[in-house]
Amino acid sequence: MGFLYSQLFVTPRIPDGTDFSGQVILVTGANTGLGKEAARHFVSLGAAKVIIAVRNLEAGEQARKDIIRTTKCPDSVLDVWKLDLGSFSSVESFAERASNLPRLDVLLENAGVASNVHAISEKYERTITVNVISTILLALLLVPKLKEQVSEHGTTPRICIVSSEVHAWTKYKEQDSKDIFATLSDKQTANMDERYPTSKLMEVLLVRELAPRLKDSGIVMNMINPGLCKTDLSRDRNFQAFMLSVMKLLLARTSEQGSRTLVAAAAAGKESHGRYMTDALVDDAALSPFVRSEKGAEAGKELWRQLQPILDGISPGVTKNVDA
Ligand SMILES: NC(=O)c1ccc[n+]([C@@H]2O[C@H](COP(=O)([O-])OP(=O)(O)OC[C@H]3O[C@@H](n4cnc5c(N)ncnc54)[C@H](OP(=O)(O)O)[C@@H]3O)[C@@H](O)[C@H]2O)c1
């Protein structure tokens, strides 16, 4: 019911007075969809630099030109950087490059994939690699840079993770596995029909697990539900395609309207730390009953316990960046 009400009756708003003057903002997956529209808003709202992080530089350049055309901003405000979340070395190179920025105010982790086709990237099923492992890896790699932002500029940097209400639409049976990531990645055991919702649930569980570890860092980490929006997200999906198209036709927000929820999270204050934003407002009550339950908290702990060695295996010591 909450979903239908939001889709039918709520148009998210960017809070009045939102201003990103002087800020440097990184948006992953900003060549299209919600990320591109959020980047356009950041430029219009005064950002000094918006970095469009993309796996396809040509698509990124087209988005850059389009944003310059519509906002009339100087060319220098927008940069296009290569980032492929399907490659851990790409994530590391990108983070290293970002660590050399003069400042970093917002890391908006928007890029994501929704597919029911089983494929492997870096030993793990692709959705899990892109939406979960690389997304968290990038956040952790940039924690030192964001802490530097706090100490050198005295501002509140944000890590915003774009999740989804579909985090509630999975049974997440893999949670009881001794090796969650292997079970998710094995073609024989992978439930690809629930894969996208499972990846979004894993993001939610991990934000709730990691945010408390960052509570004294000065960094705000929050997560976003943009609502159902008209984008190309389901382009790879060959199941339920008809039903999804009908739902989108009847209920979906435009990508610009959806992108307002991303912008609101990038501007949200400490009250949003570790919390879920839906309709551009902090609202943990909109999280699934499982996430809010003790079992959900335990599942988050176990997920983090199993993810740590994977992250440290990719980038030794990276999980220490969020040691409480
Ligand atoms: N649309 C909705 O209804 C909806 C609802 C809830 C949550 N969300 C979330 O919103 C976020 C943005 O989705 P969207 O709807 O705007 O979809 P989209 O238009 O498909 O945008 C997804 C972006 O992620 C990028 N991406 C995919 N795989 C990548 C990889 N391996 N490395 C780097 N970038 C990669 C895509 O790049 P390419 O163009 O190169 O593929 C694209 O820029 C996602 O996290 C999604 O889960 C969307």
mmCIF file of C-alpha atoms and ligand atoms in Angstrom:
data_model
loop_
_atom_site.group_PDB
_atom_site.id
_atom_site.type_symbol
_atom_site.label_atom_id
_atom_site.label_comp_id
_atom_site.label_asym_id
_atom_site.label_seq_id
_atom_site.Cartn_x
_atom_site.Cartn_y
_atom_site.Cartn_z
ATOM 1 C CA MET A 1 0.000 0.000 0.000
ATOM 2 C CA GLY A 2 2.881 2.350 0.836
ATOM 3 C CA PHE A 3 4.312 1.684 -2.603
ATOM 4 C CA LEU A 4 1.041 2.471 -4.396
ATOM 5 C CA TYR A 5 0.409 5.570 -2.305
ATOM 6 C CA SER A 6 3.882 6.954 -3.007
ATOM 7 C CA GLN A 7 3.708 6.207 -6.701
ATOM 8 C CA LEU A 8 0.231 7.625 -7.170
ATOM 9 C CA PHE A 9 0.126 10.543 -4.770
ATOM 10 C CA VAL A 10 3.653 11.650 -3.860
ATOM 11 C CA THR A 11 5.948 13.661 -6.087
ATOM 12 C CA PRO A 12 9.285 13.917 -4.281
ATOM 13 C CA ARG A 13 10.688 17.380 -3.705
ATOM 14 C CA ILE A 14 14.175 18.699 -3.307
ATOM 15 C CA PRO A 15 14.082 20.583 0.004
ATOM 16 C CA ASP A 16 13.806 24.361 -0.361
ATOM 17 C CA GLY A 17 17.124 26.164 -0.146
ATOM 18 C CA THR A 18 19.198 23.147 -1.190
ATOM 19 C CA ASP A 19 22.501 24.481 -2.397
ATOM 20 C CA PHE A 20 25.642 22.639 -3.434
ATOM 21 C CA SER A 21 27.758 25.741 -4.057
ATOM 22 C CA GLY A 22 31.443 24.967 -4.134
ATOM 23 C CA GLN A 23 30.909 21.229 -3.690
ATOM 24 C CA VAL A 24 32.595 18.401 -5.539
ATOM 25 C CA ILE A 25 30.166 15.574 -6.233
ATOM 26 C CA LEU A 26 30.775 12.120 -7.634
ATOM 27 C CA VAL A 27 27.820 10.313 -9.208
ATOM 28 C CA THR A 28 28.227 6.721 -10.355
ATOM 29 C CA GLY A 29 26.180 5.555 -13.335
ATOM 30 C CA ALA A 30 25.470 9.156 -14.337
ATOM 31 C CA ASN A 31 25.366 8.652 -18.096
ATOM 32 C CA THR A 32 21.647 7.879 -17.973
ATOM 33 C CA GLY A 33 18.559 7.471 -15.788
ATOM 34 C CA LEU A 34 18.436 8.762 -12.226
ATOM 35 C CA GLY A 35 22.168 9.419 -12.004
ATOM 36 C CA LYS A 36 22.175 11.706 -15.031
ATOM 37 C CA GLU A 37 19.170 13.678 -13.776
ATOM 38 C CA ALA A 38 20.721 13.979 -10.321
ATOM 39 C CA ALA A 39 23.947 15.266 -11.916
ATOM 40 C CA ARG A 40 21.898 17.854 -13.803
ATOM 41 C CA HIS A 41 20.302 19.003 -10.533
ATOM 42 C CA PHE A 42 23.686 19.240 -8.782
ATOM 43 C CA VAL A 43 24.966 21.495 -11.558
ATOM 44 C CA SER A 44 21.836 23.670 -11.416
ATOM 45 C CA LEU A 45 22.171 23.876 -7.634
ATOM 46 C CA GLY A 46 25.658 25.351 -7.817
ATOM 47 C CA ALA A 47 28.091 22.425 -7.537
ATOM 48 C CA ALA A 48 31.654 23.438 -8.409
ATOM 49 C CA LYS A 49 32.395 20.056 -9.973
ATOM 50 C CA VAL A 50 30.245 17.047 -10.815
ATOM 51 C CA ILE A 51 32.019 13.888 -11.863
ATOM 52 C CA ILE A 52 30.037 11.596 -14.098
ATOM 53 C CA ALA A 53 31.417 8.128 -13.327
ATOM 54 C CA VAL A 54 30.666 5.686 -16.119
ATOM 55 C CA ARG A 55 31.757 2.417 -17.628
ATOM 56 C CA ASN A 56 31.227 3.787 -21.130
ATOM 57 C CA LEU A 57 33.129 7.055 -21.622
ATOM 58 C CA GLU A 58 31.322 7.899 -24.834
ATOM 59 C CA ALA A 59 27.918 7.618 -23.127
ATOM 60 C CA GLY A 60 29.306 9.744 -20.296
ATOM 61 C CA GLU A 61 30.459 12.399 -22.748
ATOM 62 C CA GLN A 62 26.998 12.516 -24.321
ATOM 63 C CA ALA A 63 25.422 13.008 -20.888
ATOM 64 C CA ARG A 64 27.956 15.744 -20.127
ATOM 65 C CA LYS A 65 27.104 17.594 -23.337
ATOM 66 C CA ASP A 66 23.385 17.253 -22.669
ATOM 67 C CA ILE A 67 23.737 18.667 -19.143
ATOM 68 C CA ILE A 68 25.886 21.556 -20.386
ATOM 69 C CA ARG A 69 23.302 22.293 -23.096
ATOM 70 C CA THR A 70 20.358 22.368 -20.677
ATOM 71 C CA THR A 71 21.998 24.096 -17.714
ATOM 72 C CA LYS A 72 24.349 26.414 -19.677
ATOM 73 C CA CYS A 73 27.023 25.625 -17.094
ATOM 74 C CA PRO A 74 30.701 26.137 -17.944
ATOM 75 C CA ASP A 75 32.351 23.078 -19.532
ATOM 76 C CA SER A 76 34.711 22.799 -16.593
ATOM 77 C CA VAL A 77 31.947 21.939 -14.104
ATOM 78 C CA LEU A 78 31.459 18.443 -15.508
ATOM 79 C CA ASP A 79 34.065 15.716 -15.825
ATOM 80 C CA VAL A 80 33.617 12.188 -17.130
ATOM 81 C CA TRP A 81 35.636 9.466 -15.428
ATOM 82 C CA LYS A 82 35.854 5.765 -16.169
ATOM 83 C CA LEU A 83 34.413 3.401 -13.554
ATOM 84 C CA ASP A 84 33.429 -0.193 -14.189
ATOM 85 C CA LEU A 85 31.954 -1.735 -11.070
ATOM 86 C CA GLY A 86 32.333 -5.128 -12.701
ATOM 87 C CA SER A 87 36.094 -4.808 -12.276
ATOM 88 C CA PHE A 88 37.727 -4.427 -8.855
ATOM 89 C CA SER A 89 40.862 -2.906 -10.366
ATOM 90 C CA SER A 90 38.692 -0.263 -12.057
ATOM 91 C CA VAL A 91 37.096 0.545 -8.682
ATOM 92 C CA GLU A 92 40.536 0.840 -7.078
ATOM 93 C CA SER A 93 41.936 3.074 -9.845
ATOM 94 C CA PHE A 94 38.848 5.247 -9.694
ATOM 95 C CA ALA A 95 39.103 5.611 -5.906
ATOM 96 C CA GLU A 96 42.775 6.476 -6.176
ATOM 97 C CA ARG A 97 41.993 9.173 -8.717
ATOM 98 C CA ALA A 98 39.163 10.526 -6.543
ATOM 99 C CA SER A 99 41.481 10.589 -3.527
ATOM 100 C CA ASN A 100 43.542 13.210 -5.351
ATOM 101 C CA LEU A 101 40.612 15.603 -5.788
ATOM 102 C CA PRO A 102 41.034 18.895 -3.922
ATOM 103 C CA ARG A 103 37.827 18.041 -2.047
ATOM 104 C CA LEU A 104 34.999 15.528 -2.079
ATOM 105 C CA ASP A 105 31.595 16.425 -0.659
ATOM 106 C CA VAL A 106 29.280 13.717 -1.971
ATOM 107 C CA LEU A 107 29.811 10.164 -3.139
ATOM 108 C CA LEU A 108 26.485 9.240 -4.709
ATOM 109 C CA GLU A 109 26.573 5.520 -5.432
ATOM 110 C CA ASN A 110 23.770 5.227 -7.931
ATOM 111 C CA ALA A 111 25.068 2.749 -10.528
ATOM 112 C CA GLY A 112 23.367 -0.595 -10.460
ATOM 113 C CA VAL A 113 22.281 -3.491 -12.578
ATOM 114 C CA ALA A 114 19.001 -5.449 -12.589
ATOM 115 C CA SER A 115 19.149 -8.651 -14.529
ATOM 116 C CA ASN A 116 17.967 -12.217 -14.164
ATOM 117 C CA VAL A 117 20.702 -13.487 -16.450
ATOM 118 C CA HIS A 118 23.431 -15.286 -14.546
ATOM 119 C CA ALA A 119 26.881 -13.958 -15.395
ATOM 120 C CA ILE A 120 30.156 -13.826 -13.517
ATOM 121 C CA SER A 121 32.267 -10.728 -12.880
ATOM 122 C CA GLU A 122 35.386 -11.101 -10.777
ATOM 123 C CA LYS A 123 34.444 -14.606 -9.538
ATOM 124 C CA TYR A 124 31.044 -13.493 -8.214
ATOM 125 C CA GLU A 125 27.642 -13.258 -9.839
ATOM 126 C CA ARG A 126 27.598 -9.926 -11.673
ATOM 127 C CA THR A 127 24.663 -8.286 -9.813
ATOM 128 C CA ILE A 128 26.373 -9.015 -6.510
ATOM 129 C CA THR A 129 29.744 -7.787 -7.796
ATOM 130 C CA VAL A 130 28.305 -4.533 -9.139
ATOM 131 C CA ASN A 131 25.519 -3.671 -6.691
ATOM 132 C CA VAL A 132 27.082 -4.987 -3.507
ATOM 133 C CA ILE A 133 30.808 -5.779 -3.458
ATOM 134 C CA SER A 134 32.090 -2.952 -5.664
ATOM 135 C CA THR A 135 29.593 -0.457 -4.264
ATOM 136 C CA ILE A 136 30.761 -1.091 -0.697
ATOM 137 C CA LEU A 137 34.403 -1.345 -1.788
ATOM 138 C CA LEU A 138 34.244 2.102 -3.390
ATOM 139 C CA ALA A 139 32.616 3.605 -0.299
ATOM 140 C CA LEU A 140 35.279 2.132 1.982
ATOM 141 C CA LEU A 141 38.160 3.162 -0.273
ATOM 142 C CA LEU A 142 36.908 6.750 -0.175
ATOM 143 C CA VAL A 143 36.270 6.945 3.576
ATOM 144 C CA PRO A 144 39.794 8.379 4.233
ATOM 145 C CA LYS A 145 39.222 11.058 1.587
ATOM 146 C CA LEU A 146 35.856 11.944 3.091
ATOM 147 C CA LYS A 147 37.390 12.108 6.574
ATOM 148 C CA GLU A 148 40.001 14.472 5.158
ATOM 149 C CA GLN A 149 37.118 16.585 3.857
ATOM 150 C CA VAL A 150 35.790 16.821 7.448
ATOM 151 C CA SER A 151 39.150 17.782 8.937
ATOM 152 C CA GLU A 152 40.289 20.165 6.193
ATOM 153 C CA HIS A 153 37.026 21.826 5.217
ATOM 154 C CA GLY A 154 34.850 21.318 8.293
ATOM 155 C CA THR A 155 31.881 20.202 6.200
ATOM 156 C CA THR A 156 29.681 17.100 6.318
ATOM 157 C CA PRO A 157 30.489 14.788 3.413
ATOM 158 C CA ARG A 158 27.958 12.177 2.360
ATOM 159 C CA ILE A 159 27.995 8.632 1.113
ATOM 160 C CA CYS A 160 24.590 7.973 -0.441
ATOM 161 C CA ILE A 161 23.717 4.491 -1.631
ATOM 162 C CA VAL A 162 20.804 4.109 -4.020
ATOM 163 C CA SER A 163 18.826 1.086 -2.875
ATOM 164 C CA SER A 164 15.170 0.315 -3.498
ATOM 165 C CA GLU A 165 11.898 -0.687 -1.876
ATOM 166 C CA VAL A 166 12.277 -4.016 -3.657
ATOM 167 C CA HIS A 167 14.700 -4.904 -0.852
ATOM 168 C CA ALA A 168 11.504 -6.235 0.755
ATOM 169 C CA TRP A 169 10.640 -8.465 -2.216
ATOM 170 C CA THR A 170 13.080 -11.289 -1.551
ATOM 171 C CA LYS A 171 13.196 -14.229 0.818
ATOM 172 C CA TYR A 172 17.003 -13.956 0.897
ATOM 173 C CA LYS A 173 17.359 -17.657 1.581
ATOM 174 C CA GLU A 174 21.119 -17.375 1.040
ATOM 175 C CA GLN A 175 21.418 -15.630 4.426
ATOM 176 C CA ASP A 176 21.752 -19.026 6.158
ATOM 177 C CA SER A 177 24.552 -20.195 3.933
ATOM 178 C CA LYS A 178 28.033 -20.701 5.342
ATOM 179 C CA ASP A 179 29.331 -18.927 2.260
ATOM 180 C CA ILE A 180 26.691 -16.440 1.158
ATOM 181 C CA PHE A 181 28.701 -15.062 -1.762
ATOM 182 C CA ALA A 182 29.557 -18.511 -3.149
ATOM 183 C CA THR A 183 25.920 -19.599 -2.893
ATOM 184 C CA LEU A 184 24.792 -16.424 -4.653
ATOM 185 C CA SER A 185 27.380 -16.936 -7.373
ATOM 186 C CA ASP A 186 26.915 -20.630 -8.092
ATOM 187 C CA LYS A 187 24.661 -21.008 -11.125
ATOM 188 C CA GLN A 188 23.125 -24.151 -9.586
ATOM 189 C CA THR A 189 22.057 -22.386 -6.384
ATOM 190 C CA ALA A 190 21.529 -18.832 -7.628
ATOM 191 C CA ASN A 191 17.919 -17.657 -7.567
ATOM 192 C CA MET A 192 18.124 -15.092 -10.344
ATOM 193 C CA ASP A 193 14.428 -14.172 -10.099
ATOM 194 C CA GLU A 194 15.114 -12.693 -6.672
ATOM 195 C CA ARG A 195 18.597 -11.507 -7.463
ATOM 196 C CA TYR A 196 18.017 -7.788 -7.923
ATOM 197 C CA PRO A 197 15.848 -7.442 -4.774
ATOM 198 C CA THR A 198 18.405 -9.533 -2.867
ATOM 199 C CA SER A 199 21.219 -7.221 -3.943
ATOM 200 C CA LYS A 200 19.198 -4.185 -2.812
ATOM 201 C CA LEU A 201 18.470 -5.878 0.534
ATOM 202 C CA MET A 202 22.182 -6.596 0.974
ATOM 203 C CA GLU A 203 22.907 -2.888 0.403
ATOM 204 C CA VAL A 204 20.366 -1.942 3.077
ATOM 205 C CA LEU A 205 21.751 -4.462 5.580
ATOM 206 C CA LEU A 206 25.305 -3.288 4.942
ATOM 207 C CA VAL A 207 24.515 0.418 5.298
ATOM 208 C CA ARG A 208 22.832 -0.349 8.623
ATOM 209 C CA GLU A 209 25.875 -2.346 9.688
ATOM 210 C CA LEU A 210 28.498 0.175 8.520
ATOM 211 C CA ALA A 211 26.909 3.515 9.426
ATOM 212 C CA PRO A 212 27.290 2.994 13.206
ATOM 213 C CA ARG A 213 31.014 2.374 12.597
ATOM 214 C CA LEU A 214 31.217 5.798 10.957
ATOM 215 C CA LYS A 215 29.183 7.640 13.572
ATOM 216 C CA ASP A 216 32.124 9.667 14.930
ATOM 217 C CA SER A 217 33.731 10.233 11.524
ATOM 218 C CA GLY A 218 31.724 13.314 10.544
ATOM 219 C CA ILE A 219 30.589 11.457 7.418
ATOM 220 C CA VAL A 220 26.889 10.930 6.792
ATOM 221 C CA MET A 221 26.006 7.626 5.146
ATOM 222 C CA ASN A 222 22.416 7.150 4.059
ATOM 223 C CA MET A 223 20.412 5.073 1.589
ATOM 224 C CA ILE A 224 17.731 5.942 -0.877
ATOM 225 C CA ASN A 225 14.572 4.481 -2.329
ATOM 226 C CA PRO A 226 13.806 6.522 -5.477
ATOM 227 C CA GLY A 227 10.496 4.735 -6.101
ATOM 228 C CA LEU A 228 9.564 3.124 -9.401
ATOM 229 C CA CYS A 229 10.909 5.368 -12.175
ATOM 230 C CA LYS A 230 10.912 5.353 -15.956
ATOM 231 C CA THR A 231 14.503 4.416 -16.747
ATOM 232 C CA ASP A 232 16.202 1.644 -18.691
ATOM 233 C CA LEU A 233 17.104 -0.260 -15.540
ATOM 234 C CA SER A 234 15.343 -3.460 -16.564
ATOM 235 C CA ARG A 235 16.887 -3.491 -20.021
ATOM 236 C CA ASP A 236 18.523 -6.915 -19.459
ATOM 237 C CA ARG A 237 15.559 -8.471 -17.821
ATOM 238 C CA ASN A 238 13.702 -11.018 -19.852
ATOM 239 C CA PHE A 239 11.172 -12.029 -17.218
ATOM 240 C CA GLN A 240 8.086 -10.203 -15.994
ATOM 241 C CA ALA A 241 8.926 -7.650 -18.674
ATOM 242 C CA PHE A 242 5.328 -7.135 -19.696
ATOM 243 C CA MET A 243 4.078 -6.694 -16.121
ATOM 244 C CA LEU A 244 6.883 -4.260 -15.351
ATOM 245 C CA SER A 245 6.130 -2.208 -18.467
ATOM 246 C CA VAL A 246 2.462 -1.931 -17.467
ATOM 247 C CA MET A 247 3.399 -0.946 -13.911
ATOM 248 C CA LYS A 248 5.790 1.674 -15.238
ATOM 249 C CA LEU A 249 3.196 3.047 -17.604
ATOM 250 C CA LEU A 250 0.637 3.419 -14.824
ATOM 251 C CA LEU A 251 2.726 4.254 -11.809
ATOM 252 C CA ALA A 252 6.288 5.297 -12.527
ATOM 253 C CA ARG A 253 7.881 8.624 -11.798
ATOM 254 C CA THR A 254 9.938 10.284 -14.490
ATOM 255 C CA SER A 255 13.664 9.873 -14.016
ATOM 256 C CA GLU A 256 13.870 13.578 -13.156
ATOM 257 C CA GLN A 257 11.262 13.189 -10.411
ATOM 258 C CA GLY A 258 13.032 10.092 -9.087
ATOM 259 C CA SER A 259 16.382 11.864 -9.154
ATOM 260 C CA ARG A 260 15.076 14.400 -6.646
ATOM 261 C CA THR A 261 15.242 11.666 -3.999
ATOM 262 C CA LEU A 262 18.972 11.275 -4.740
ATOM 263 C CA VAL A 263 19.553 15.009 -4.482
ATOM 264 C CA ALA A 264 17.598 15.178 -1.216
ATOM 265 C CA ALA A 265 19.817 12.436 0.253
ATOM 266 C CA ALA A 266 22.968 14.223 -0.887
ATOM 267 C CA ALA A 267 21.765 17.298 1.009
ATOM 268 C CA ALA A 268 20.358 15.472 4.059
ATOM 269 C CA GLY A 269 21.941 16.126 7.416
ATOM 270 C CA LYS A 270 23.099 13.964 10.304
ATOM 271 C CA GLU A 271 19.510 12.898 11.010
ATOM 272 C CA SER A 272 19.774 10.717 7.900
ATOM 273 C CA HIS A 273 22.903 8.861 9.027
ATOM 274 C CA GLY A 274 22.430 5.104 8.653
ATOM 275 C CA ARG A 275 18.862 5.658 7.617
ATOM 276 C CA TYR A 276 16.542 5.001 4.712
ATOM 277 C CA MET A 277 15.106 7.819 2.662
ATOM 278 C CA THR A 278 11.957 7.333 0.678
ATOM 279 C CA ASP A 279 9.918 10.036 -1.110
ATOM 280 C CA ALA A 280 12.980 12.238 -0.322
ATOM 281 C CA LEU A 281 12.352 11.949 3.440
ATOM 282 C CA VAL A 282 14.031 9.924 6.161
ATOM 283 C CA ASP A 283 11.667 7.079 6.992
ATOM 284 C CA ASP A 284 13.014 3.899 8.572
ATOM 285 C CA ALA A 285 9.432 2.719 9.095
ATOM 286 C CA ALA A 286 9.346 2.137 5.327
ATOM 287 C CA LEU A 287 12.073 -0.498 5.662
ATOM 288 C CA SER A 288 10.906 -4.095 5.449
ATOM 289 C CA PRO A 289 9.852 -5.814 8.692
ATOM 290 C CA PHE A 290 12.774 -8.222 8.175
ATOM 291 C CA VAL A 291 15.328 -5.403 8.038
ATOM 292 C CA ARG A 292 13.905 -3.853 11.201
ATOM 293 C CA SER A 293 13.795 -7.181 13.060
ATOM 294 C CA GLU A 294 16.488 -8.684 15.260
ATOM 295 C CA LYS A 295 16.914 -11.390 12.621
ATOM 296 C CA GLY A 296 17.590 -8.663 10.067
ATOM 297 C CA ALA A 297 20.257 -7.102 12.297
ATOM 298 C CA GLU A 298 21.886 -10.522 12.738
ATOM 299 C CA ALA A 299 21.757 -11.088 8.970
ATOM 300 C CA GLY A 300 23.503 -7.739 8.483
ATOM 301 C CA LYS A 301 26.251 -8.685 10.926
ATOM 302 C CA GLU A 302 26.772 -12.060 9.281
ATOM 303 C CA LEU A 303 26.801 -10.488 5.825
ATOM 304 C CA TRP A 304 29.435 -7.981 6.907
ATOM 305 C CA ARG A 305 31.451 -10.785 8.582
ATOM 306 C CA GLN A 306 31.508 -12.677 5.288
ATOM 307 C CA LEU A 307 32.111 -9.632 3.108
ATOM 308 C CA GLN A 308 35.127 -8.378 5.066
ATOM 309 C CA PRO A 309 37.631 -11.013 3.899
ATOM 310 C CA ILE A 310 36.456 -10.499 0.316
ATOM 311 C CA LEU A 311 37.050 -6.756 0.517
ATOM 312 C CA ASP A 312 40.395 -7.163 2.284
ATOM 313 C CA GLY A 313 41.348 -9.745 -0.329
ATOM 314 C CA ILE A 314 40.765 -7.150 -3.038
ATOM 315 C CA SER A 315 42.275 -4.208 -1.237
ATOM 316 C CA PRO A 316 44.238 -5.298 1.844
ATOM 317 C CA GLY A 317 43.239 -3.424 5.009
ATOM 318 C CA VAL A 318 40.333 -1.543 3.397
ATOM 319 C CA THR A 319 37.810 -2.680 6.013
ATOM 320 C CA LYS A 320 39.909 -0.969 8.714
ATOM 321 C CA ASN A 321 38.677 2.308 7.201
ATOM 322 C CA VAL A 322 35.390 1.729 8.998
ATOM 323 C CA ASP A 323 36.740 0.393 12.269
ATOM 324 C CA ALA A 324 34.580 1.975 14.953
HETATM 325 N N1 LIG B 1 14.336 2.957 -12.032
HETATM 326 C C1 LIG B 1 13.726 2.515 -10.943
HETATM 327 O O1 LIG B 1 12.511 2.300 -10.932
HETATM 328 C C2 LIG B 1 14.528 2.296 -9.687
HETATM 329 C C3 LIG B 1 13.810 2.023 -8.499
HETATM 330 C C4 LIG B 1 14.525 1.804 -7.334
HETATM 331 C C5 LIG B 1 15.901 1.879 -7.335
HETATM 332 N N2 LIG B 1 16.586 2.145 -8.495
HETATM 333 C C6 LIG B 1 18.042 2.207 -8.428
HETATM 334 O O2 LIG B 1 18.465 3.422 -9.013
HETATM 335 C C7 LIG B 1 19.801 3.294 -9.493
HETATM 336 C C8 LIG B 1 19.904 3.881 -10.880
HETATM 337 O O3 LIG B 1 19.110 3.113 -11.742
HETATM 338 P P1 LIG B 1 18.300 3.706 -12.979
HETATM 339 O O4 LIG B 1 16.893 3.365 -12.768
HETATM 340 O O5 LIG B 1 18.699 5.091 -13.259
HETATM 341 O O6 LIG B 1 18.801 2.703 -14.118
HETATM 342 P P2 LIG B 1 19.709 2.919 -15.424
HETATM 343 O O7 LIG B 1 19.121 4.011 -16.219
HETATM 344 O O8 LIG B 1 19.858 1.578 -15.998
HETATM 345 O O9 LIG B 1 21.089 3.417 -14.810
HETATM 346 C C9 LIG B 1 21.970 2.508 -14.199
HETATM 347 C C10 LIG B 1 23.347 3.067 -14.289
HETATM 348 O O10 LIG B 1 24.257 2.138 -13.699
HETATM 349 C C11 LIG B 1 25.319 1.932 -14.607
HETATM 350 N N3 LIG B 1 25.981 0.643 -14.446
HETATM 351 C C12 LIG B 1 25.474 -0.591 -14.616
HETATM 352 N N4 LIG B 1 26.443 -1.502 -14.482
HETATM 353 C C13 LIG B 1 27.595 -0.822 -14.236
HETATM 354 C C14 LIG B 1 28.938 -1.191 -14.027
HETATM 355 N N5 LIG B 1 29.338 -2.469 -14.088
HETATM 356 N N6 LIG B 1 29.861 -0.224 -13.801
HETATM 357 C C15 LIG B 1 29.492 1.073 -13.769
HETATM 358 N N7 LIG B 1 28.242 1.493 -13.988
HETATM 359 C C16 LIG B 1 27.302 0.550 -14.218
HETATM 360 C C17 LIG B 1 24.665 2.021 -15.975
HETATM 361 O O11 LIG B 1 25.663 2.195 -16.985
HETATM 362 P P3 LIG B 1 25.371 1.701 -18.498
HETATM 363 O O12 LIG B 1 24.460 2.742 -19.096
HETATM 364 O O13 LIG B 1 26.731 1.664 -19.095
HETATM 365 O O14 LIG B 1 24.712 0.370 -18.398
HETATM 366 C C18 LIG B 1 23.809 3.248 -15.756
HETATM 367 O O15 LIG B 1 24.569 4.404 -15.862
HETATM 368 C C19 LIG B 1 20.128 1.799 -9.422
HETATM 369 O O16 LIG B 1 20.945 1.560 -8.294
HETATM 370 C C20 LIG B 1 18.775 1.150 -9.230
HETATM 371 O O17 LIG B 1 18.874 -0.057 -8.536
HETATM 372 C C21 LIG B 1 15.925 2.363 -9.667
#
